Coordinates of C-alpha atoms in Angstrom, one line a residue:
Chain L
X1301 CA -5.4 13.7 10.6
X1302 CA -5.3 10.1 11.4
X1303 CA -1.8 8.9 11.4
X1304 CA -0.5 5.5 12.2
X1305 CA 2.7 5.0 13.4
X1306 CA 5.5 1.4 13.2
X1307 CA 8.2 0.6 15.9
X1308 CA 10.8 0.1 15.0
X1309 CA 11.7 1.8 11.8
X1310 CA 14.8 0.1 11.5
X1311 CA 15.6 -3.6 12.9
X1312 CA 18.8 -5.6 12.5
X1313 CA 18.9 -9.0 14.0
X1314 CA 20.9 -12.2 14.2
X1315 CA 19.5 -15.2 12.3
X1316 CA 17.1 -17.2 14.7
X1317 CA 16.5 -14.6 16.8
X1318 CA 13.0 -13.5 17.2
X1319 CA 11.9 -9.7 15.7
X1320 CA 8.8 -7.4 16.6
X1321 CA 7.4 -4.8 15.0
X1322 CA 4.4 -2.7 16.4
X1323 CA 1.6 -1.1 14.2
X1324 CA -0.1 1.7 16.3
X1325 CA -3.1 3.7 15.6
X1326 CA -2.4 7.1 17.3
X1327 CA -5.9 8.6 17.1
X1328 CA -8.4 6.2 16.0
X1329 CA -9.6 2.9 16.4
X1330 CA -9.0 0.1 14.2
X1331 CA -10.8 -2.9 14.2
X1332 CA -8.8 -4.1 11.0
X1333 CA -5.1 -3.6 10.5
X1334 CA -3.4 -5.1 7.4
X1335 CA 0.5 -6.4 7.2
X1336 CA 2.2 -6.1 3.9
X1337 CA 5.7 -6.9 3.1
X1338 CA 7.7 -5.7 0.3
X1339 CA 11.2 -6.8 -1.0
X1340 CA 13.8 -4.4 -2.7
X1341 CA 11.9 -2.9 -5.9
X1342 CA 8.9 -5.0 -5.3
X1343 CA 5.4 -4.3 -4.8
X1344 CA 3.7 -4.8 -1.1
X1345 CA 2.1 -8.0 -0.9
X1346 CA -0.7 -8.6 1.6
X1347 CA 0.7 -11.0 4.4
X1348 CA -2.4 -11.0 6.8
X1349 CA -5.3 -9.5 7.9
X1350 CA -5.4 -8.2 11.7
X1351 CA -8.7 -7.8 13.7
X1352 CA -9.2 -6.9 17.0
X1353 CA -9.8 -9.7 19.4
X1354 CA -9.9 -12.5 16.8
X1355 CA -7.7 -14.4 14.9
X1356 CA -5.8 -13.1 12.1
X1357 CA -6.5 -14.0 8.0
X1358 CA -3.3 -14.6 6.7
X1359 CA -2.9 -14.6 2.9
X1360 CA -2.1 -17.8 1.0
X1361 CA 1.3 -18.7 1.3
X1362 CA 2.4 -16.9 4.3
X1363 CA 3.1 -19.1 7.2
X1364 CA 1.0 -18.5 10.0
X1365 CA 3.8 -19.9 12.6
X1366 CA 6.5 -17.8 11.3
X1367 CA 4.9 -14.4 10.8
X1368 CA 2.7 -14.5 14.2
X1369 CA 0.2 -11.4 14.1
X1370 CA -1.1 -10.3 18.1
X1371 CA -4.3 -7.5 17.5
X1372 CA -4.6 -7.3 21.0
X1373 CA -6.3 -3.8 21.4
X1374 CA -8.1 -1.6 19.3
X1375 CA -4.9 0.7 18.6
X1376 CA -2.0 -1.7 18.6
X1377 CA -1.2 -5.1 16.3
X1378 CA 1.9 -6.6 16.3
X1379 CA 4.0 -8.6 14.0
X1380 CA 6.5 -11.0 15.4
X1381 CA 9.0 -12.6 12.7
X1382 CA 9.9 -15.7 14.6
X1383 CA 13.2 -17.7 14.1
X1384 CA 13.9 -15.0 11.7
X1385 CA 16.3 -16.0 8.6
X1386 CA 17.7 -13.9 6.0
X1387 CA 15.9 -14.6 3.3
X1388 CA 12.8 -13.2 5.9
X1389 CA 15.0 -9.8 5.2
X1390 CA 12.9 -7.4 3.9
X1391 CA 10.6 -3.9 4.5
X1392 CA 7.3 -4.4 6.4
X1393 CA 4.5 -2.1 6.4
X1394 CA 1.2 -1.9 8.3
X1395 CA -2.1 -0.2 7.8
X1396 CA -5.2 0.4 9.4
X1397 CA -8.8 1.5 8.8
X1398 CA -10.9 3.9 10.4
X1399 CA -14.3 3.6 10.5
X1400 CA -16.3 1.7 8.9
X1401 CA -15.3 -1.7 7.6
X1402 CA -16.2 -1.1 3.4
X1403 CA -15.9 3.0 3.7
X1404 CA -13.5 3.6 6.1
X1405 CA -10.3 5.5 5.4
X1406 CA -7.0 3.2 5.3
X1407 CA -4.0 4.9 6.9
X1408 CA -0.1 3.6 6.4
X1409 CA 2.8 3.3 9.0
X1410 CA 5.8 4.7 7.8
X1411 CA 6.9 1.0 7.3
X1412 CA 9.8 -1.5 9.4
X1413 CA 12.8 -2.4 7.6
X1414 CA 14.2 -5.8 8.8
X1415 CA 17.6 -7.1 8.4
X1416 CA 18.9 -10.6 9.2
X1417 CA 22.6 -11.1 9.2
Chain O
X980 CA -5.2 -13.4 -11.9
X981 CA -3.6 -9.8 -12.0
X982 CA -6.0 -7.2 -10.8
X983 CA -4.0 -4.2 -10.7
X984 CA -1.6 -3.4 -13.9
X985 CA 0.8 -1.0 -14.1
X986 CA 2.8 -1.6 -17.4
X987 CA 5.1 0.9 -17.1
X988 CA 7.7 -0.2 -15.0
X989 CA 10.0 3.0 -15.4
X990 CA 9.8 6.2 -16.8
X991 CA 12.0 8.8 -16.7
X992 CA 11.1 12.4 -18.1
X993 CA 13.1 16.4 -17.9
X994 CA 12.1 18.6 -15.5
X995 CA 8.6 20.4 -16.2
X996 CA 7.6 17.5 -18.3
X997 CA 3.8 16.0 -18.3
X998 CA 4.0 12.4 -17.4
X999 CA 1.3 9.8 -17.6
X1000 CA 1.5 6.6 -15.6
X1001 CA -0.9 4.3 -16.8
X1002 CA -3.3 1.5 -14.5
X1003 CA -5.4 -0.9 -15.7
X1004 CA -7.5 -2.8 -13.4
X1005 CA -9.7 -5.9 -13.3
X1006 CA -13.0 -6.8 -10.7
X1007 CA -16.2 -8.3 -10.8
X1008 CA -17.4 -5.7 -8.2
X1009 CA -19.7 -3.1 -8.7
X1010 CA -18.3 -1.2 -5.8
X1011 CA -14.6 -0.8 -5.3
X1012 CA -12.9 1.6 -4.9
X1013 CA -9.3 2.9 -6.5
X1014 CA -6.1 4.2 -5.6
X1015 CA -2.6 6.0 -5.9
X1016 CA 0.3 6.4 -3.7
X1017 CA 4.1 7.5 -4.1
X1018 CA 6.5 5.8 -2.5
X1019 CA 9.7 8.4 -1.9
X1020 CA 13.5 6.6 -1.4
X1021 CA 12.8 7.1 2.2
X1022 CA 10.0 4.4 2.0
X1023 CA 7.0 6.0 3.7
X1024 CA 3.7 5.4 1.4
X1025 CA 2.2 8.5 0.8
X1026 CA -1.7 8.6 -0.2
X1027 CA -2.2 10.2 -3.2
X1028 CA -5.9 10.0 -3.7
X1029 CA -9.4 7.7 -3.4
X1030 CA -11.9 7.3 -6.3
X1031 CA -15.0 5.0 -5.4
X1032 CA -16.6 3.3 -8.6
X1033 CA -19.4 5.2 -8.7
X1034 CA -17.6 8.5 -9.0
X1035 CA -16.2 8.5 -12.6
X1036 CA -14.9 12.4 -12.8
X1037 CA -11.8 13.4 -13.1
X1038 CA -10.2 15.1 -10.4
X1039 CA -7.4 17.7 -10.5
X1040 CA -4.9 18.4 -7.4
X1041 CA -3.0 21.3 -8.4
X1042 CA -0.1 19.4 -10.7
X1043 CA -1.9 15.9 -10.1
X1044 CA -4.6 14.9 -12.2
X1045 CA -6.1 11.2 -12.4
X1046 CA -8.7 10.0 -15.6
X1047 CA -10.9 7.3 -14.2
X1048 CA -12.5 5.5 -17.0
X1049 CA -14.4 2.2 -16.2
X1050 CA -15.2 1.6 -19.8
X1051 CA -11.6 0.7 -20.4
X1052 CA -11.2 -0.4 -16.5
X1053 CA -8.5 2.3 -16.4
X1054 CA -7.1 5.1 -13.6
X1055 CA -4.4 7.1 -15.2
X1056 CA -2.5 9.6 -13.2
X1057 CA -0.8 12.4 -14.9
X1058 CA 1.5 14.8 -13.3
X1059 CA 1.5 17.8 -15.2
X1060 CA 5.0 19.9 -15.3
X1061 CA 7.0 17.6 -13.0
X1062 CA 9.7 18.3 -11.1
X1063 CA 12.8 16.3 -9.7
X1064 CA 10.8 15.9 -6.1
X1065 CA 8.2 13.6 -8.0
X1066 CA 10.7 10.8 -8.3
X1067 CA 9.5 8.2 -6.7
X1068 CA 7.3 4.7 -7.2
X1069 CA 4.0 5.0 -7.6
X1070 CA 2.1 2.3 -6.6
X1071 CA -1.8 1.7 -8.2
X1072 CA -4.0 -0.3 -5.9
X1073 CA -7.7 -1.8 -5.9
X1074 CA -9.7 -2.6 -2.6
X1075 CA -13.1 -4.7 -3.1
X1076 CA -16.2 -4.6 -1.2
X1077 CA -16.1 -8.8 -1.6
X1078 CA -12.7 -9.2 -0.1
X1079 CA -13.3 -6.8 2.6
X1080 CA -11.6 -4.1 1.0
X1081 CA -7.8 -5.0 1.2
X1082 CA -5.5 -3.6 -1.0
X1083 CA -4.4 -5.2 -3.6
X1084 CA -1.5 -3.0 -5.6
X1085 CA 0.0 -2.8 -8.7
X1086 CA 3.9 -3.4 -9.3
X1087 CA 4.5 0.4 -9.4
X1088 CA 6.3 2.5 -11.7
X1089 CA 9.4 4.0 -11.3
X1090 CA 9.4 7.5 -12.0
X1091 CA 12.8 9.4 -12.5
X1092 CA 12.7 13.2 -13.3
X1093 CA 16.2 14.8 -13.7
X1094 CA 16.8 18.4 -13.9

């Protein structure tokens, strides 16, 4: 089956250094990934939305210059936490849709767990 | 507004046990579609099942059962004699045709089931 896979599974970083985390789609193409972040015994909240070749949609309240979102092919976004901080501490997940936009199947990474010191 | 509510935010149950986590959920859509995944201590989200809106039977998965009701906007998820490998959160979610279908989850339930 379709399976999307996240580099790195674990990150630990220094504050103000800059993190990235890759969401690959491993046999499919995705037009449309998604970005959700979830903190300890939390739900995942929608950060942005990724599409190939175009800008991302990022959700209200998530900063578009700190969280920068690349969808540069149709098997690979990437997330890049810039200037990271602790408090940006936390376990990131991607997704991505095969197929159709309104049918398609959504698939999950196995998720990125970031730590700032 | 909260579109996806799981009010349960922790149950814990014996070994072989039926267990019920409840999800209510709100839309103006006609089409949308519904979901469940676990969520083990290691992280990973693991897809449980899709219901679309216009498919309103129940489905059974051998000890997995879900009750879709739209009448009372509901999508219960039973798990019928459970066993210590079903801890884990369960995360409800909603995807919408009008907002490009992007999840939108519920706060999860914590499920314990000692032996």
């Amino acid at each position: 089956g379709a399976v999307v896979s996240q580099h790195p599974s674990r990150v630990i970083c220094k504050s103000g250094t800059s993190v990235k985390i890759e969401c690959r789609s491993l046999d499919f193409q995705a037009t449309t990934m998604f970005w959700y972040r979830q903190f300890p015994k939390q739900s995942l909240m929608l950060m942005a939305t990724s599409n190939e070749g175009s800008k991302a949609t990022y959700e209200q309240g998530v900063e578009k210059d700190k969280f920068l979102i690349n969808h540069a092919s149709l098997t690979l976004s990437t997330l890049t936490v810039t200037s990271a901080h602790p408090e940006d501490s936390s376990f990131y997940i991607c997704s991505a849709r095969e197929g159709q936009p309104n049918t398609g199947e959504l698939f999950f990474g196995e998720g990125s767990r970031l730590t700032v010191l | 507004a909260q579109k996806v509510t799981q009010a349960q935010t922790e149950i814990s149950v014996v070994e072989k046990e039926d267990v019920t986590l409840d999800c209510v959920y709100e839309t103006r859509d006609t089409t949308y579609y519904l979901f469940w995944y676990k969520q083990p201590p290691s992280g990973e989200l693991v897809f449980l099942i899709r219901r679309n809106s216009f498919d309103e039977q129940n489905e059974i998965s051998g000890r997995y059962s879900w009750n879709f009701q739209k009448s009372t906007s509901s999508f219960n998820f039973t798990i019928t004699a459970s066993q210590v490998v079903d801890s884990a959160v369960y995360f409800c979610a909603l995807s919408e045709a009008r907002y490009g279908n992007k999840l939108v989850f519920g706060a999860g339930t914590i499920l314990r089931v000692k032996s």
